[in-house]
Amino acid sequence: LAPQDLTGETVLVTAGPTREELDPMRFLSNHSSGKMGYAIARAAADRGARVRLVAGPTALSTPRGVELRQVVSAREMHAAVMDLASDCSIVVKAAAVADYRPACRQDQKIKKGGESTLSLELQRNPDILAELGQLQGERFLVGFAAETEQLLENARRKLQDKNLDLIVANDLTAEGAGFAGDTNVVRLIYRNGDVEDLPQMSKDQLAHSLLDRIRSRLHGKEEA
Ligand code: C5P
């Protein structure tokens, strides 16, 4: 049995990709498997937290003891997170939210025309995490930054822009890291500027390592 060191905490985790529909058959999405977020939800529940998981479409089964809210689009994820976040002490946003959606979804299947190119107009989605960062509250906010270049600079900027306590940066081009696999290699960047590199480990081990750090810094935040 895991130590019950998150008893009394309510943790909101988001996981998986979002899908942005073009028409009844097609959507824009990404390669997120949801494994990292599900591992965090499972680990937090095993450690005694109340866990709410807001997940885009994945092939994973719901961890025991976790309350699942399934969503499809970024806008649905936004509504679910805003609905559930108010009484959470920790929010971990592991979802790969689509930054843009088609500006208008067609009711009928889009037909091929005679032209060899087709342009899509895209509309910016709400940044869920940035919005949470702007709300007042004691919540400990954790974001993920999946990058293919300038990992530290980009992650630091996201931490500041979104007003986060911790950002988990992973280099999508590194071996053993990223979306589909069962392992990850991450660098943690804290609000005070501390940087910590974690070695390659399974997503389940990483989930526990993250929760260890969140738990020790959470109480620092409450006392600050
Ligand atoms: O997309 P970006 O690299 O800015 O994502 C960093 C963090 O922000 C992730 O934790 C992601 O879940 C979150 N995010 C969000 N809403 C968006 C885009 C990203 O909550 N529209």
PDB file of N, CA, C and O and ligand atoms in Angstrom, residues 14-16 18 74 77-78 81 92-100 124-132 142-147 154 158-159 162 164 166-168, ligand 1:
ATOM      1  N   THR A  14      -5.801  16.586 -15.787  1.00  0.00           N
ATOM      2  CA  THR A  14      -6.318  16.453 -17.150  1.00  0.00           C
ATOM      3  C   THR A  14      -5.339  15.585 -17.937  1.00  0.00           C
ATOM      4  O   THR A  14      -4.142  15.574 -17.665  1.00  0.00           O
ATOM      5  N   ALA A  15      -5.884  14.860 -18.903  1.00  0.00           N
ATOM      6  CA  ALA A  15      -5.067  13.895 -19.636  1.00  0.00           C
ATOM      7  C   ALA A  15      -5.563  13.747 -21.063  1.00  0.00           C
ATOM      8  O   ALA A  15      -6.726  14.014 -21.358  1.00  0.00           O
ATOM      9  N   GLY A  16      -4.655  13.286 -21.901  1.00  0.00           N
ATOM     10  CA  GLY A  16      -5.034  12.916 -23.263  1.00  0.00           C
ATOM     11  C   GLY A  16      -5.058  14.088 -24.215  1.00  0.00           C
ATOM     12  O   GLY A  16      -4.763  15.223 -23.858  1.00  0.00           O
ATOM     13  N   THR A  18      -7.123  16.513 -27.194  1.00  0.00           N
ATOM     14  CA  THR A  18      -8.493  16.907 -27.516  1.00  0.00           C
ATOM     15  C   THR A  18      -8.682  16.678 -29.007  1.00  0.00           C
ATOM     16  O   THR A  18      -7.708  16.535 -29.759  1.00  0.00           O
ATOM     17  N   ALA A  74     -11.364  20.915 -26.817  1.00  0.00           N
ATOM     18  CA  ALA A  74     -10.745  21.831 -25.847  1.00  0.00           C
ATOM     19  C   ALA A  74     -11.813  22.642 -25.120  1.00  0.00           C
ATOM     20  O   ALA A  74     -11.699  22.907 -23.928  1.00  0.00           O
ATOM     21  N   MET A  77     -13.247  20.536 -22.501  1.00  0.00           N
ATOM     22  CA  MET A  77     -12.296  20.387 -21.393  1.00  0.00           C
ATOM     23  C   MET A  77     -12.281  21.659 -20.541  1.00  0.00           C
ATOM     24  O   MET A  77     -12.264  21.597 -19.310  1.00  0.00           O
ATOM     25  N   HIS A  78     -12.314  22.792 -21.194  1.00  0.00           N
ATOM     26  CA  HIS A  78     -12.341  24.075 -20.493  1.00  0.00           C
ATOM     27  C   HIS A  78     -13.547  24.138 -19.544  1.00  0.00           C
ATOM     28  O   HIS A  78     -13.408  24.457 -18.353  1.00  0.00           O
ATOM     29  N   VAL A  81     -13.112  21.659 -16.575  1.00  0.00           N
ATOM     30  CA  VAL A  81     -12.088  22.083 -15.612  1.00  0.00           C
ATOM     31  C   VAL A  81     -12.601  23.252 -14.769  1.00  0.00           C
ATOM     32  O   VAL A  81     -12.441  23.267 -13.546  1.00  0.00           O
ATOM     33  N   VAL A  92      -3.160  19.374 -12.002  1.00  0.00           N
ATOM     34  CA  VAL A  92      -2.068  18.940 -12.875  1.00  0.00           C
ATOM     35  C   VAL A  92      -2.619  18.823 -14.288  1.00  0.00           C
ATOM     36  O   VAL A  92      -3.479  17.980 -14.562  1.00  0.00           O
ATOM     37  N   LYS A  93      -2.120  19.676 -15.184  1.00  0.00           N
ATOM     38  CA  LYS A  93      -2.656  19.705 -16.544  1.00  0.00           C
ATOM     39  C   LYS A  93      -1.737  18.967 -17.494  1.00  0.00           C
ATOM     40  O   LYS A  93      -0.878  19.554 -18.150  1.00  0.00           O
ATOM     41  N   ALA A  94      -1.908  17.653 -17.553  1.00  0.00           N
ATOM     42  CA  ALA A  94      -1.077  16.834 -18.433  1.00  0.00           C
ATOM     43  C   ALA A  94      -1.685  16.681 -19.824  1.00  0.00           C
ATOM     44  O   ALA A  94      -1.076  16.077 -20.698  1.00  0.00           O
ATOM     45  N   ALA A  95      -2.873  17.220 -20.037  1.00  0.00           N
ATOM     46  CA  ALA A  95      -3.518  17.070 -21.350  1.00  0.00           C
ATOM     47  C   ALA A  95      -2.776  17.858 -22.420  1.00  0.00           C
ATOM     48  O   ALA A  95      -2.223  18.917 -22.155  1.00  0.00           O
ATOM     49  N   ALA A  96      -2.793  17.320 -23.627  1.00  0.00           N
ATOM     50  CA  ALA A  96      -2.264  18.021 -24.805  1.00  0.00           C
ATOM     51  C   ALA A  96      -3.454  18.677 -25.498  1.00  0.00           C
ATOM     52  O   ALA A  96      -4.096  18.089 -26.369  1.00  0.00           O
ATOM     53  N   VAL A  97      -3.749  19.878 -25.048  1.00  0.00           N
ATOM     54  CA  VAL A  97      -4.940  20.590 -25.531  1.00  0.00           C
ATOM     55  C   VAL A  97      -4.634  21.189 -26.900  1.00  0.00           C
ATOM     56  O   VAL A  97      -3.584  21.812 -27.082  1.00  0.00           O
ATOM     57  N   ALA A  98      -5.546  21.026 -27.841  1.00  0.00           N
ATOM     58  CA  ALA A  98      -5.344  21.642 -29.164  1.00  0.00           C
ATOM     59  C   ALA A  98      -5.380  23.156 -29.023  1.00  0.00           C
ATOM     60  O   ALA A  98      -6.296  23.704 -28.411  1.00  0.00           O
ATOM     61  N   ASP A  99      -4.383  23.824 -29.561  1.00  0.00           N
ATOM     62  CA  ASP A  99      -4.346  25.286 -29.468  1.00  0.00           C
ATOM     63  C   ASP A  99      -5.391  25.944 -30.372  1.00  0.00           C
ATOM     64  O   ASP A  99      -5.859  27.035 -30.077  1.00  0.00           O
ATOM     65  N   TYR A 100      -5.729  25.254 -31.457  1.00  0.00           N
ATOM     66  CA  TYR A 100      -6.677  25.824 -32.427  1.00  0.00           C
ATOM     67  C   TYR A 100      -7.749  24.806 -32.782  1.00  0.00           C
ATOM     68  O   TYR A 100      -7.512  23.606 -32.756  1.00  0.00           O
ATOM     69  N   ARG A 124      -8.381  30.254 -32.340  1.00  0.00           N
ATOM     70  CA  ARG A 124      -7.655  29.951 -31.116  1.00  0.00           C
ATOM     71  C   ARG A 124      -8.603  29.372 -30.050  1.00  0.00           C
ATOM     72  O   ARG A 124      -9.701  29.895 -29.864  1.00  0.00           O
ATOM     73  N   ASN A 125      -8.176  28.323 -29.373  1.00  0.00           N
ATOM     74  CA  ASN A 125      -8.943  27.782 -28.242  1.00  0.00           C
ATOM     75  C   ASN A 125      -8.586  28.530 -26.961  1.00  0.00           C
ATOM     76  O   ASN A 125      -7.502  29.105 -26.858  1.00  0.00           O
ATOM     77  N   PRO A 126      -9.462  28.483 -25.961  1.00  0.00           N
ATOM     78  CA  PRO A 126      -9.110  29.090 -24.673  1.00  0.00           C
ATOM     79  C   PRO A 126      -7.912  28.367 -24.063  1.00  0.00           C
ATOM     80  O   PRO A 126      -7.795  27.148 -24.207  1.00  0.00           O
ATOM     81  N   ASP A 127      -7.016  29.109 -23.406  1.00  0.00           N
ATOM     82  CA  ASP A 127      -5.907  28.480 -22.675  1.00  0.00           C
ATOM     83  C   ASP A 127      -6.394  28.217 -21.249  1.00  0.00           C
ATOM     84  O   ASP A 127      -6.491  29.121 -20.426  1.00  0.00           O
ATOM     85  N   ILE A 128      -6.712  26.969 -20.995  1.00  0.00           N
ATOM     86  CA  ILE A 128      -7.370  26.587 -19.742  1.00  0.00           C
ATOM     87  C   ILE A 128      -6.455  26.865 -18.555  1.00  0.00           C
ATOM     88  O   ILE A 128      -6.854  27.425 -17.532  1.00  0.00           O
ATOM     89  N   LEU A 129      -5.204  26.472 -18.720  1.00  0.00           N
ATOM     90  CA  LEU A 129      -4.258  26.608 -17.614  1.00  0.00           C
ATOM     91  C   LEU A 129      -3.959  28.074 -17.316  1.00  0.00           C
ATOM     92  O   LEU A 129      -3.887  28.481 -16.148  1.00  0.00           O
ATOM     93  N   ALA A 130      -3.809  28.880 -18.357  1.00  0.00           N
ATOM     94  CA  ALA A 130      -3.553  30.312 -18.145  1.00  0.00           C
ATOM     95  C   ALA A 130      -4.733  30.939 -17.411  1.00  0.00           C
ATOM     96  O   ALA A 130      -4.547  31.789 -16.536  1.00  0.00           O
ATOM     97  N   GLU A 131      -5.931  30.498 -17.750  1.00  0.00           N
ATOM     98  CA  GLU A 131      -7.113  31.055 -17.086  1.00  0.00           C
ATOM     99  C   GLU A 131      -7.126  30.669 -15.605  1.00  0.00           C
ATOM    100  O   GLU A 131      -7.429  31.506 -14.743  1.00  0.00           O
ATOM    101  N   LEU A 132      -6.762  29.430 -15.308  1.00  0.00           N
ATOM    102  CA  LEU A 132      -6.681  29.014 -13.892  1.00  0.00           C
ATOM    103  C   LEU A 132      -5.621  29.824 -13.159  1.00  0.00           C
ATOM    104  O   LEU A 132      -5.802  30.188 -12.001  1.00  0.00           O
ATOM    105  N   VAL A 142       0.168  22.888 -11.786  1.00  0.00           N
ATOM    106  CA  VAL A 142       1.265  22.215 -12.484  1.00  0.00           C
ATOM    107  C   VAL A 142       0.922  22.091 -13.966  1.00  0.00           C
ATOM    108  O   VAL A 142      -0.153  21.592 -14.323  1.00  0.00           O
ATOM    109  N   GLY A 143       1.832  22.552 -14.812  1.00  0.00           N
ATOM    110  CA  GLY A 143       1.645  22.417 -16.252  1.00  0.00           C
ATOM    111  C   GLY A 143       2.690  21.500 -16.855  1.00  0.00           C
ATOM    112  O   GLY A 143       3.708  21.188 -16.224  1.00  0.00           O
ATOM    113  N   PHE A 144       2.440  21.078 -18.067  1.00  0.00           N
ATOM    114  CA  PHE A 144       3.404  20.304 -18.839  1.00  0.00           C
ATOM    115  C   PHE A 144       3.814  21.140 -20.042  1.00  0.00           C
ATOM    116  O   PHE A 144       3.000  21.887 -20.586  1.00  0.00           O
ATOM    117  N   ALA A 145       5.054  21.025 -20.437  1.00  0.00           N
ATOM    118  CA  ALA A 145       5.515  21.698 -21.640  1.00  0.00           C
ATOM    119  C   ALA A 145       6.234  20.664 -22.492  1.00  0.00           C
ATOM    120  O   ALA A 145       7.321  20.214 -22.146  1.00  0.00           O
ATOM    121  N   ALA A 146       5.588  20.240 -23.543  1.00  0.00           N
ATOM    122  CA  ALA A 146       6.209  19.309 -24.486  1.00  0.00           C
ATOM    123  C   ALA A 146       6.846  20.160 -25.570  1.00  0.00           C
ATOM    124  O   ALA A 146       6.158  20.914 -26.249  1.00  0.00           O
ATOM    125  N   GLU A 147       8.144  20.044 -25.697  1.00  0.00           N
ATOM    126  CA  GLU A 147       8.849  20.921 -26.631  1.00  0.00           C
ATOM    127  C   GLU A 147       9.700  20.102 -27.582  1.00  0.00           C
ATOM    128  O   GLU A 147      10.107  18.986 -27.272  1.00  0.00           O
ATOM    129  N   ASN A 154      11.530  27.885 -23.292  1.00  0.00           N
ATOM    130  CA  ASN A 154      10.087  27.821 -23.556  1.00  0.00           C
ATOM    131  C   ASN A 154       9.308  27.448 -22.308  1.00  0.00           C
ATOM    132  O   ASN A 154       8.237  28.002 -22.038  1.00  0.00           O
ATOM    133  N   LYS A 158       6.469  29.674 -20.263  1.00  0.00           N
ATOM    134  CA  LYS A 158       5.110  29.182 -19.986  1.00  0.00           C
ATOM    135  C   LYS A 158       4.787  29.247 -18.500  1.00  0.00           C
ATOM    136  O   LYS A 158       3.671  29.603 -18.117  1.00  0.00           O
ATOM    137  N   LEU A 159       5.768  28.893 -17.668  1.00  0.00           N
ATOM    138  CA  LEU A 159       5.558  28.947 -16.216  1.00  0.00           C
ATOM    139  C   LEU A 159       5.168  30.364 -15.797  1.00  0.00           C
ATOM    140  O   LEU A 159       4.214  30.558 -15.043  1.00  0.00           O
ATOM    141  N   LYS A 162       1.711  31.655 -17.565  1.00  0.00           N
ATOM    142  CA  LYS A 162       0.495  30.988 -17.069  1.00  0.00           C
ATOM    143  C   LYS A 162       0.414  31.042 -15.540  1.00  0.00           C
ATOM    144  O   LYS A 162      -0.517  30.514 -14.961  1.00  0.00           O
ATOM    145  N   LEU A 164       2.277  29.567 -13.033  1.00  0.00           N
ATOM    146  CA  LEU A 164       2.267  28.203 -12.493  1.00  0.00           C
ATOM    147  C   LEU A 164       3.219  28.083 -11.312  1.00  0.00           C
ATOM    148  O   LEU A 164       4.124  28.894 -11.141  1.00  0.00           O
ATOM    149  N   LEU A 166       4.740  24.955 -10.889  1.00  0.00           N
ATOM    150  CA  LEU A 166       5.705  23.968 -11.381  1.00  0.00           C
ATOM    151  C   LEU A 166       5.375  23.659 -12.828  1.00  0.00           C
ATOM    152  O   LEU A 166       4.197  23.528 -13.187  1.00  0.00           O
ATOM    153  N   ILE A 167       6.423  23.538 -13.649  1.00  0.00           N
ATOM    154  CA  ILE A 167       6.192  23.065 -15.017  1.00  0.00           C
ATOM    155  C   ILE A 167       7.084  21.867 -15.275  1.00  0.00           C
ATOM    156  O   ILE A 167       8.238  21.817 -14.837  1.00  0.00           O
ATOM    157  N   VAL A 168       6.511  20.871 -15.922  1.00  0.00           N
ATOM    158  CA  VAL A 168       7.200  19.620 -16.226  1.00  0.00           C
ATOM    159  C   VAL A 168       7.535  19.672 -17.705  1.00  0.00           C
ATOM    160  O   VAL A 168       6.640  19.602 -18.556  1.00  0.00           O
TER     161      VAL A 168
HETATM  162  O1  C5P B   1       0.233  24.293 -25.311  1.00  0.00           O
HETATM  163  P1  C5P B   1       1.244  24.712 -24.261  1.00  0.00           P
HETATM  164  O2  C5P B   1       2.619  24.225 -24.544  1.00  0.00           O
HETATM  165  O3  C5P B   1       1.144  26.175 -23.931  1.00  0.00           O
HETATM  166  O4  C5P B   1       0.753  23.870 -22.981  1.00  0.00           O
HETATM  167  C1  C5P B   1       1.378  23.963 -21.751  1.00  0.00           C
HETATM  168  C2  C5P B   1       0.390  23.621 -20.664  1.00  0.00           C
HETATM  169  O5  C5P B   1      -0.822  24.391 -20.830  1.00  0.00           O
HETATM  170  C3  C5P B   1      -0.060  22.175 -20.584  1.00  0.00           C
HETATM  171  O6  C5P B   1      -0.094  21.842 -19.208  1.00  0.00           O
HETATM  172  C4  C5P B   1      -1.441  22.180 -21.215  1.00  0.00           C
HETATM  173  O7  C5P B   1      -2.286  21.194 -20.651  1.00  0.00           O
HETATM  174  C5  C5P B   1      -1.950  23.565 -20.887  1.00  0.00           C
HETATM  175  N1  C5P B   1      -2.864  24.120 -21.910  1.00  0.00           N
HETATM  176  C6  C5P B   1      -4.176  24.416 -21.571  1.00  0.00           C
HETATM  177  N2  C5P B   1      -5.027  24.950 -22.518  1.00  0.00           N
HETATM  178  C7  C5P B   1      -4.583  25.193 -23.772  1.00  0.00           C
HETATM  179  C8  C5P B   1      -3.255  24.907 -24.131  1.00  0.00           C
HETATM  180  C9  C5P B   1      -2.421  24.356 -23.171  1.00  0.00           C
HETATM  181  O8  C5P B   1      -4.561  24.195 -20.424  1.00  0.00           O
HETATM  182  N3  C5P B   1      -5.424  25.706 -24.667  1.00  0.00           N
END
